[in-house]
């Protein structure tokens, strides 16, 4: 495993910049989250609120004729996108391998609709509805905004819109917090070295790991880099 000294930590902080960043919005909780053993989570963590509360929503239509079924579904989806565009607290996305891609009105007509395996002559579309998390939000506040939006969606024909997923959190570009985490690790390493005196040095390993996270509250995360620190005689 790569190991560096305190001077190396400082150098890494200087290097940490746009080249390290991930530009995606990532779903960070639920079935996609890493289950960290408590003993494996390092002491230095960066607490912050998640960027968005998200939930999976399913739009279903069981009009018998296939063309009419698709037209009604597309009209309902288009109405959702338009309503979301008028509400700064609501955004619609589709999920691509754990990352969120904004759903635009131009994309709606190109969506591939799925079939409901349990119901004949039924088509479905899956999307993600999200709301930005404000500093004063509770889970009830944020989830209530999405529930109100879904209930108010104009439905065309035999279309139904239902929340079908669990409440999850997302974060935008977690790599942007790398510099702050490295600075906190460096500060803690300096404090540790001073506590043991001039005869000892601190060695930090694992700083090449990516920024990761664990959920620390209903809307909160702890960001960290999985590292290890040891104290050794000089």
PDB file of C-alpha atoms in Angstrom:
ATOM      1  CA  UNK A   1       0.000   0.000   0.000  1.00  0.00           C
ATOM      2  CA  UNK A   2       1.241   3.469  -0.876  1.00  0.00           C
ATOM      3  CA  UNK A   3       2.591   5.343   2.123  1.00  0.00           C
ATOM      4  CA  UNK A   4       3.501   9.000   2.511  1.00  0.00           C
ATOM      5  CA  UNK A   5       4.755  11.266   5.263  1.00  0.00           C
ATOM      6  CA  UNK A   6       3.214  14.514   6.482  1.00  0.00           C
ATOM      7  CA  UNK A   7       5.035  16.389   3.739  1.00  0.00           C
ATOM      8  CA  UNK A   8       3.452  14.038   1.235  1.00  0.00           C
ATOM      9  CA  UNK A   9       0.012  14.809   2.645  1.00  0.00           C
ATOM     10  CA  UNK A  10       0.609  18.500   2.030  1.00  0.00           C
ATOM     11  CA  UNK A  11       1.708  17.762  -1.532  1.00  0.00           C
ATOM     12  CA  UNK A  12      -1.433  15.752  -2.164  1.00  0.00           C
ATOM     13  CA  UNK A  13      -3.563  18.649  -0.951  1.00  0.00           C
ATOM     14  CA  UNK A  14      -1.879  20.915  -3.499  1.00  0.00           C
ATOM     15  CA  UNK A  15      -2.478  18.379  -6.273  1.00  0.00           C
ATOM     16  CA  UNK A  16      -6.118  17.718  -5.388  1.00  0.00           C
ATOM     17  CA  UNK A  17      -8.124  19.695  -7.927  1.00  0.00           C
ATOM     18  CA  UNK A  18     -10.386  19.403 -10.987  1.00  0.00           C
ATOM     19  CA  UNK A  19      -8.447  16.446 -12.403  1.00  0.00           C
ATOM     20  CA  UNK A  20      -9.605  14.342  -9.432  1.00  0.00           C
ATOM     21  CA  UNK A  21     -13.252  15.324  -9.619  1.00  0.00           C
ATOM     22  CA  UNK A  22     -16.196  13.147 -10.511  1.00  0.00           C
ATOM     23  CA  UNK A  23     -18.812  15.248 -12.272  1.00  0.00           C
ATOM     24  CA  UNK A  24     -21.768  12.908 -11.780  1.00  0.00           C
ATOM     25  CA  UNK A  25     -24.572  13.093  -9.303  1.00  0.00           C
ATOM     26  CA  UNK A  26     -24.294   9.799  -7.437  1.00  0.00           C
ATOM     27  CA  UNK A  27     -26.907   7.877  -5.482  1.00  0.00           C
ATOM     28  CA  UNK A  28     -25.125   7.252  -2.191  1.00  0.00           C
ATOM     29  CA  UNK A  29     -27.606   5.388   0.012  1.00  0.00           C
ATOM     30  CA  UNK A  30     -29.966   2.422  -0.213  1.00  0.00           C
ATOM     31  CA  UNK A  31     -28.998  -0.723  -2.080  1.00  0.00           C
ATOM     32  CA  UNK A  32     -26.087   1.053  -3.816  1.00  0.00           C
ATOM     33  CA  UNK A  33     -24.291   2.111  -0.646  1.00  0.00           C
ATOM     34  CA  UNK A  34     -21.218   0.354   0.707  1.00  0.00           C
ATOM     35  CA  UNK A  35     -21.763  -1.314   4.054  1.00  0.00           C
ATOM     36  CA  UNK A  36     -18.808  -0.081   6.103  1.00  0.00           C
ATOM     37  CA  UNK A  37     -17.776  -1.857   9.255  1.00  0.00           C
ATOM     38  CA  UNK A  38     -17.657   0.730  12.027  1.00  0.00           C
ATOM     39  CA  UNK A  39     -14.033  -0.165  12.801  1.00  0.00           C
ATOM     40  CA  UNK A  40     -13.021   0.488   9.176  1.00  0.00           C
ATOM     41  CA  UNK A  41     -14.290   4.072   9.090  1.00  0.00           C
ATOM     42  CA  UNK A  42     -11.413   6.483   9.829  1.00  0.00           C
ATOM     43  CA  UNK A  43     -11.533   9.121  12.532  1.00  0.00           C
ATOM     44  CA  UNK A  44     -11.307  12.067  10.135  1.00  0.00           C
ATOM     45  CA  UNK A  45     -14.627  12.602   8.362  1.00  0.00           C
ATOM     46  CA  UNK A  46     -16.282  15.560   6.677  1.00  0.00           C
ATOM     47  CA  UNK A  47     -19.929  15.961   7.747  1.00  0.00           C
ATOM     48  CA  UNK A  48     -22.350  17.509   5.240  1.00  0.00           C
ATOM     49  CA  UNK A  49     -25.944  17.316   4.100  1.00  0.00           C
ATOM     50  CA  UNK A  50     -26.721  15.296   1.006  1.00  0.00           C
ATOM     51  CA  UNK A  51     -27.529  17.409  -2.049  1.00  0.00           C
ATOM     52  CA  UNK A  52     -30.864  15.802  -2.903  1.00  0.00           C
ATOM     53  CA  UNK A  53     -33.522  13.479  -1.538  1.00  0.00           C
ATOM     54  CA  UNK A  54     -34.574  11.126  -4.324  1.00  0.00           C
ATOM     55  CA  UNK A  55     -37.136   8.413  -4.891  1.00  0.00           C
ATOM     56  CA  UNK A  56     -38.076   6.072  -7.728  1.00  0.00           C
ATOM     57  CA  UNK A  57     -41.437   6.785  -9.364  1.00  0.00           C
ATOM     58  CA  UNK A  58     -43.328   4.499 -11.742  1.00  0.00           C
ATOM     59  CA  UNK A  59     -45.791   5.674 -14.369  1.00  0.00           C
ATOM     60  CA  UNK A  60     -48.197   2.887 -15.411  1.00  0.00           C
ATOM     61  CA  UNK A  61     -50.825   2.715 -18.161  1.00  0.00           C
ATOM     62  CA  UNK A  62     -53.118  -0.213 -19.034  1.00  0.00           C
ATOM     63  CA  UNK A  63     -55.025   1.163 -22.030  1.00  0.00           C
ATOM     64  CA  UNK A  64     -55.670  -1.881 -24.188  1.00  0.00           C
ATOM     65  CA  UNK A  65     -54.455  -0.547 -27.553  1.00  0.00           C
ATOM     66  CA  UNK A  66     -50.636  -0.271 -27.634  1.00  0.00           C
ATOM     67  CA  UNK A  67     -50.362   3.033 -29.512  1.00  0.00           C
ATOM     68  CA  UNK A  68     -52.920   4.705 -27.251  1.00  0.00           C
ATOM     69  CA  UNK A  69     -51.164   3.291 -24.189  1.00  0.00           C
ATOM     70  CA  UNK A  70     -47.851   4.805 -25.268  1.00  0.00           C
ATOM     71  CA  UNK A  71     -49.421   8.152 -26.174  1.00  0.00           C
ATOM     72  CA  UNK A  72     -51.084   8.449 -22.761  1.00  0.00           C
ATOM     73  CA  UNK A  73     -47.887   7.514 -20.948  1.00  0.00           C
ATOM     74  CA  UNK A  74     -45.808   9.984 -22.956  1.00  0.00           C
ATOM     75  CA  UNK A  75     -48.360  12.756 -22.349  1.00  0.00           C
ATOM     76  CA  UNK A  76     -48.253  12.087 -18.604  1.00  0.00           C
ATOM     77  CA  UNK A  77     -44.454  12.065 -18.556  1.00  0.00           C
ATOM     78  CA  UNK A  78     -44.329  15.283 -20.553  1.00  0.00           C
ATOM     79  CA  UNK A  79     -46.726  16.903 -18.080  1.00  0.00           C
ATOM     80  CA  UNK A  80     -44.465  15.801 -15.213  1.00  0.00           C
ATOM     81  CA  UNK A  81     -41.392  17.325 -16.855  1.00  0.00           C
ATOM     82  CA  UNK A  82     -43.241  20.581 -17.519  1.00  0.00           C
ATOM     83  CA  UNK A  83     -44.521  20.746 -13.936  1.00  0.00           C
ATOM     84  CA  UNK A  84     -41.042  20.046 -12.627  1.00  0.00           C
ATOM     85  CA  UNK A  85     -39.668  22.858 -14.766  1.00  0.00           C
ATOM     86  CA  UNK A  86     -42.028  25.277 -13.028  1.00  0.00           C
ATOM     87  CA  UNK A  87     -41.011  24.182  -9.540  1.00  0.00           C
ATOM     88  CA  UNK A  88     -37.439  24.983  -8.479  1.00  0.00           C
ATOM     89  CA  UNK A  89     -37.771  22.427  -5.660  1.00  0.00           C
ATOM     90  CA  UNK A  90     -38.379  19.468  -8.011  1.00  0.00           C
ATOM     91  CA  UNK A  91     -36.169  17.812 -10.632  1.00  0.00           C
ATOM     92  CA  UNK A  92     -36.730  14.697 -12.726  1.00  0.00           C
ATOM     93  CA  UNK A  93     -33.996  12.302 -13.760  1.00  0.00           C
ATOM     94  CA  UNK A  94     -33.407   8.821 -15.107  1.00  0.00           C
ATOM     95  CA  UNK A  95     -30.867   6.516 -13.533  1.00  0.00           C
ATOM     96  CA  UNK A  96     -27.842   5.256 -15.439  1.00  0.00           C
ATOM     97  CA  UNK A  97     -25.687   2.806 -13.462  1.00  0.00           C
ATOM     98  CA  UNK A  98     -26.108   4.649 -10.176  1.00  0.00           C
ATOM     99  CA  UNK A  99     -25.679   8.127 -11.690  1.00  0.00           C
ATOM    100  CA  UNK A 100     -28.572  10.512 -12.343  1.00  0.00           C
ATOM    101  CA  UNK A 101     -29.172  12.002 -15.798  1.00  0.00           C
ATOM    102  CA  UNK A 102     -31.596  14.974 -15.993  1.00  0.00           C
ATOM    103  CA  UNK A 103     -34.830  14.118 -17.814  1.00  0.00           C
ATOM    104  CA  UNK A 104     -35.794  16.790 -20.343  1.00  0.00           C
ATOM    105  CA  UNK A 105     -38.965  17.182 -22.346  1.00  0.00           C
ATOM    106  CA  UNK A 106     -37.055  16.406 -25.551  1.00  0.00           C
ATOM    107  CA  UNK A 107     -36.033  13.033 -24.095  1.00  0.00           C
ATOM    108  CA  UNK A 108     -39.556  11.948 -23.171  1.00  0.00           C
ATOM    109  CA  UNK A 109     -40.676  10.853 -26.655  1.00  0.00           C
ATOM    110  CA  UNK A 110     -37.516   8.740 -27.093  1.00  0.00           C
ATOM    111  CA  UNK A 111     -37.918   6.748 -23.867  1.00  0.00           C
ATOM    112  CA  UNK A 112     -38.192   2.989 -24.150  1.00  0.00           C
ATOM    113  CA  UNK A 113     -41.258   1.918 -22.192  1.00  0.00           C
ATOM    114  CA  UNK A 114     -41.246  -1.396 -20.362  1.00  0.00           C
ATOM    115  CA  UNK A 115     -43.943  -4.008 -19.936  1.00  0.00           C
ATOM    116  CA  UNK A 116     -45.383  -4.971 -16.587  1.00  0.00           C
ATOM    117  CA  UNK A 117     -44.661  -8.729 -16.315  1.00  0.00           C
ATOM    118  CA  UNK A 118     -47.568  -9.213 -13.934  1.00  0.00           C
ATOM    119  CA  UNK A 119     -50.235  -7.474 -15.991  1.00  0.00           C
ATOM    120  CA  UNK A 120     -51.197  -7.924 -19.643  1.00  0.00           C
ATOM    121  CA  UNK A 121     -51.498  -4.873 -21.908  1.00  0.00           C
ATOM    122  CA  UNK A 122     -49.693  -2.694 -19.388  1.00  0.00           C
ATOM    123  CA  UNK A 123     -46.712  -0.411 -20.027  1.00  0.00           C
ATOM    124  CA  UNK A 124     -44.492   1.260 -17.451  1.00  0.00           C
ATOM    125  CA  UNK A 125     -41.891   3.993 -17.292  1.00  0.00           C
ATOM    126  CA  UNK A 126     -39.448   4.439 -14.427  1.00  0.00           C
ATOM    127  CA  UNK A 127     -37.916   7.727 -13.380  1.00  0.00           C
ATOM    128  CA  UNK A 128     -36.378   9.475 -10.407  1.00  0.00           C
ATOM    129  CA  UNK A 129     -37.939  12.489  -8.705  1.00  0.00           C
ATOM    130  CA  UNK A 130     -35.634  14.523  -6.483  1.00  0.00           C
ATOM    131  CA  UNK A 131     -35.724  17.642  -4.351  1.00  0.00           C
ATOM    132  CA  UNK A 132     -32.786  19.726  -3.097  1.00  0.00           C
ATOM    133  CA  UNK A 133     -32.134  19.395   0.620  1.00  0.00           C
ATOM    134  CA  UNK A 134     -32.099  22.713   2.465  1.00  0.00           C
ATOM    135  CA  UNK A 135     -30.215  23.324   5.692  1.00  0.00           C
ATOM    136  CA  UNK A 136     -33.426  23.453   7.740  1.00  0.00           C
ATOM    137  CA  UNK A 137     -35.166  20.500   6.057  1.00  0.00           C
ATOM    138  CA  UNK A 138     -36.376  17.445   7.911  1.00  0.00           C
ATOM    139  CA  UNK A 139     -37.041  14.181   6.110  1.00  0.00           C
ATOM    140  CA  UNK A 140     -40.773  14.927   6.319  1.00  0.00           C
ATOM    141  CA  UNK A 141     -40.245  18.354   4.737  1.00  0.00           C
ATOM    142  CA  UNK A 142     -38.276  17.037   1.782  1.00  0.00           C
ATOM    143  CA  UNK A 143     -40.336  13.886   1.182  1.00  0.00           C
ATOM    144  CA  UNK A 144     -43.545  15.919   1.470  1.00  0.00           C
ATOM    145  CA  UNK A 145     -42.501  18.104  -1.453  1.00  0.00           C
ATOM    146  CA  UNK A 146     -42.090  15.066  -3.680  1.00  0.00           C
ATOM    147  CA  UNK A 147     -45.325  13.457  -2.510  1.00  0.00           C
ATOM    148  CA  UNK A 148     -47.253  16.665  -3.226  1.00  0.00           C
ATOM    149  CA  UNK A 149     -45.709  16.900  -6.692  1.00  0.00           C
ATOM    150  CA  UNK A 150     -46.548  13.287  -7.582  1.00  0.00           C
ATOM    151  CA  UNK A 151     -50.135  13.614  -6.350  1.00  0.00           C
ATOM    152  CA  UNK A 152     -50.637  16.827  -8.359  1.00  0.00           C
ATOM    153  CA  UNK A 153     -49.282  15.424 -11.638  1.00  0.00           C
ATOM    154  CA  UNK A 154     -51.884  15.672 -14.456  1.00  0.00           C
ATOM    155  CA  UNK A 155     -52.543  12.087 -15.601  1.00  0.00           C
ATOM    156  CA  UNK A 156     -53.651  11.398 -19.163  1.00  0.00           C
ATOM    157  CA  UNK A 157     -56.121   8.583 -19.857  1.00  0.00           C
ATOM    158  CA  UNK A 158     -55.495   5.495 -17.755  1.00  0.00           C
ATOM    159  CA  UNK A 159     -52.063   6.594 -16.534  1.00  0.00           C
ATOM    160  CA  UNK A 160     -51.172   6.272 -12.867  1.00  0.00           C
ATOM    161  CA  UNK A 161     -48.136   7.757 -11.105  1.00  0.00           C
ATOM    162  CA  UNK A 162     -46.885   6.108  -7.918  1.00  0.00           C
ATOM    163  CA  UNK A 163     -43.870   6.362  -5.644  1.00  0.00           C
ATOM    164  CA  UNK A 164     -42.431   2.847  -5.761  1.00  0.00           C
ATOM    165  CA  UNK A 165     -38.920   3.199  -4.359  1.00  0.00           C
ATOM    166  CA  UNK A 166     -37.392   3.951  -0.990  1.00  0.00           C
ATOM    167  CA  UNK A 167     -36.179   7.395   0.008  1.00  0.00           C
ATOM    168  CA  UNK A 168     -32.504   7.758  -0.895  1.00  0.00           C
ATOM    169  CA  UNK A 169     -29.835  10.459  -0.896  1.00  0.00           C
ATOM    170  CA  UNK A 170     -27.595  11.734  -3.663  1.00  0.00           C
ATOM    171  CA  UNK A 171     -24.462  13.865  -3.786  1.00  0.00           C
ATOM    172  CA  UNK A 172     -23.073  15.913  -6.661  1.00  0.00           C
ATOM    173  CA  UNK A 173     -19.387  15.445  -7.522  1.00  0.00           C
ATOM    174  CA  UNK A 174     -18.118  13.847  -4.289  1.00  0.00           C
ATOM    175  CA  UNK A 175     -14.550  14.304  -5.543  1.00  0.00           C
ATOM    176  CA  UNK A 176     -14.829  18.047  -4.951  1.00  0.00           C
ATOM    177  CA  UNK A 177     -14.521  17.397  -1.199  1.00  0.00           C
ATOM    178  CA  UNK A 178     -11.188  15.621  -1.509  1.00  0.00           C
ATOM    179  CA  UNK A 179      -9.124  18.730  -0.790  1.00  0.00           C
ATOM    180  CA  UNK A 180     -11.041  19.499   2.432  1.00  0.00           C
ATOM    181  CA  UNK A 181     -10.730  15.898   3.649  1.00  0.00           C
ATOM    182  CA  UNK A 182      -6.987  15.797   2.921  1.00  0.00           C
ATOM    183  CA  UNK A 183      -6.532  19.057   4.814  1.00  0.00           C
ATOM    184  CA  UNK A 184      -8.370  17.611   7.805  1.00  0.00           C
ATOM    185  CA  UNK A 185      -6.256  14.437   7.695  1.00  0.00           C
ATOM    186  CA  UNK A 186      -3.071  16.508   7.522  1.00  0.00           C
ATOM    187  CA  UNK A 187      -4.149  18.611  10.495  1.00  0.00           C
ATOM    188  CA  UNK A 188      -4.984  15.522  12.540  1.00  0.00           C
ATOM    189  CA  UNK A 189      -1.674  13.886  11.587  1.00  0.00           C
ATOM    190  CA  UNK A 190       0.237  16.993  12.679  1.00  0.00           C
ATOM    191  CA  UNK A 191      -1.586  17.052  16.015  1.00  0.00           C
ATOM    192  CA  UNK A 192      -0.893  13.339  16.522  1.00  0.00           C
ATOM    193  CA  UNK A 193       2.820  13.720  15.743  1.00  0.00           C
ATOM    194  CA  UNK A 194       3.148  16.631  18.173  1.00  0.00           C
ATOM    195  CA  UNK A 195       1.435  14.606  20.902  1.00  0.00           C
ATOM    196  CA  UNK A 196       4.111  11.893  20.692  1.00  0.00           C
ATOM    197  CA  UNK A 197       7.068  14.291  20.578  1.00  0.00           C
ATOM    198  CA  UNK A 198      10.100  14.867  18.370  1.00  0.00           C
ATOM    199  CA  UNK A 199      11.243  11.256  18.536  1.00  0.00           C
ATOM    200  CA  UNK A 200       8.260  10.002  16.564  1.00  0.00           C
ATOM    201  CA  UNK A 201       6.821  10.464  13.088  1.00  0.00           C
ATOM    202  CA  UNK A 202       3.391   9.836  11.647  1.00  0.00           C
ATOM    203  CA  UNK A 203       2.902   7.748   8.512  1.00  0.00           C
ATOM    204  CA  UNK A 204      -0.348   7.889   6.524  1.00  0.00           C
ATOM    205  CA  UNK A 205      -1.358   5.291   3.925  1.00  0.00           C
ATOM    206  CA  UNK A 206      -4.346   4.911   1.627  1.00  0.00           C
ATOM    207  CA  UNK A 207      -4.618   8.508   0.444  1.00  0.00           C
ATOM    208  CA  UNK A 208      -4.865   7.346  -3.156  1.00  0.00           C
ATOM    209  CA  UNK A 209      -8.357   5.989  -2.343  1.00  0.00           C
ATOM    210  CA  UNK A 210     -11.415   7.808  -3.631  1.00  0.00           C
ATOM    211  CA  UNK A 211     -13.747   9.896  -1.512  1.00  0.00           C
ATOM    212  CA  UNK A 212     -16.470   7.678  -0.072  1.00  0.00           C
ATOM    213  CA  UNK A 213     -19.275   8.118   2.436  1.00  0.00           C
ATOM    214  CA  UNK A 214     -21.581   6.706   5.049  1.00  0.00           C
ATOM    215  CA  UNK A 215     -25.036   7.935   6.045  1.00  0.00           C
ATOM    216  CA  UNK A 216     -24.955   9.702   9.400  1.00  0.00           C
ATOM    217  CA  UNK A 217     -28.569  10.901   9.627  1.00  0.00           C
ATOM    218  CA  UNK A 218     -31.845  10.944   7.679  1.00  0.00           C
ATOM    219  CA  UNK A 219     -30.489  13.647   5.328  1.00  0.00           C
ATOM    220  CA  UNK A 220     -26.826  13.722   6.325  1.00  0.00           C
ATOM    221  CA  UNK A 221     -23.600  12.070   5.205  1.00  0.00           C
ATOM    222  CA  UNK A 222     -20.071  11.662   6.502  1.00  0.00           C
ATOM    223  CA  UNK A 223     -17.505  11.854   3.702  1.00  0.00           C
ATOM    224  CA  UNK A 224     -14.065  10.335   4.117  1.00  0.00           C
ATOM    225  CA  UNK A 225     -11.055   8.818   2.409  1.00  0.00           C
ATOM    226  CA  UNK A 226     -10.277   5.311   3.728  1.00  0.00           C
ATOM    227  CA  UNK A 227      -6.803   5.836   5.168  1.00  0.00           C
ATOM    228  CA  UNK A 228      -4.658   4.421   7.950  1.00  0.00           C
ATOM    229  CA  UNK A 229      -2.276   6.324  10.213  1.00  0.00           C
ATOM    230  CA  UNK A 230       0.550   4.861  12.275  1.00  0.00           C
ATOM    231  CA  UNK A 231       3.047   6.422  14.678  1.00  0.00           C
ATOM    232  CA  UNK A 232       6.649   5.200  14.398  1.00  0.00           C
ATOM    233  CA  UNK A 233       9.999   6.133  15.963  1.00  0.00           C
ATOM    234  CA  UNK A 234      12.030   8.406  13.675  1.00  0.00           C
TER     235      UNK A 234
END
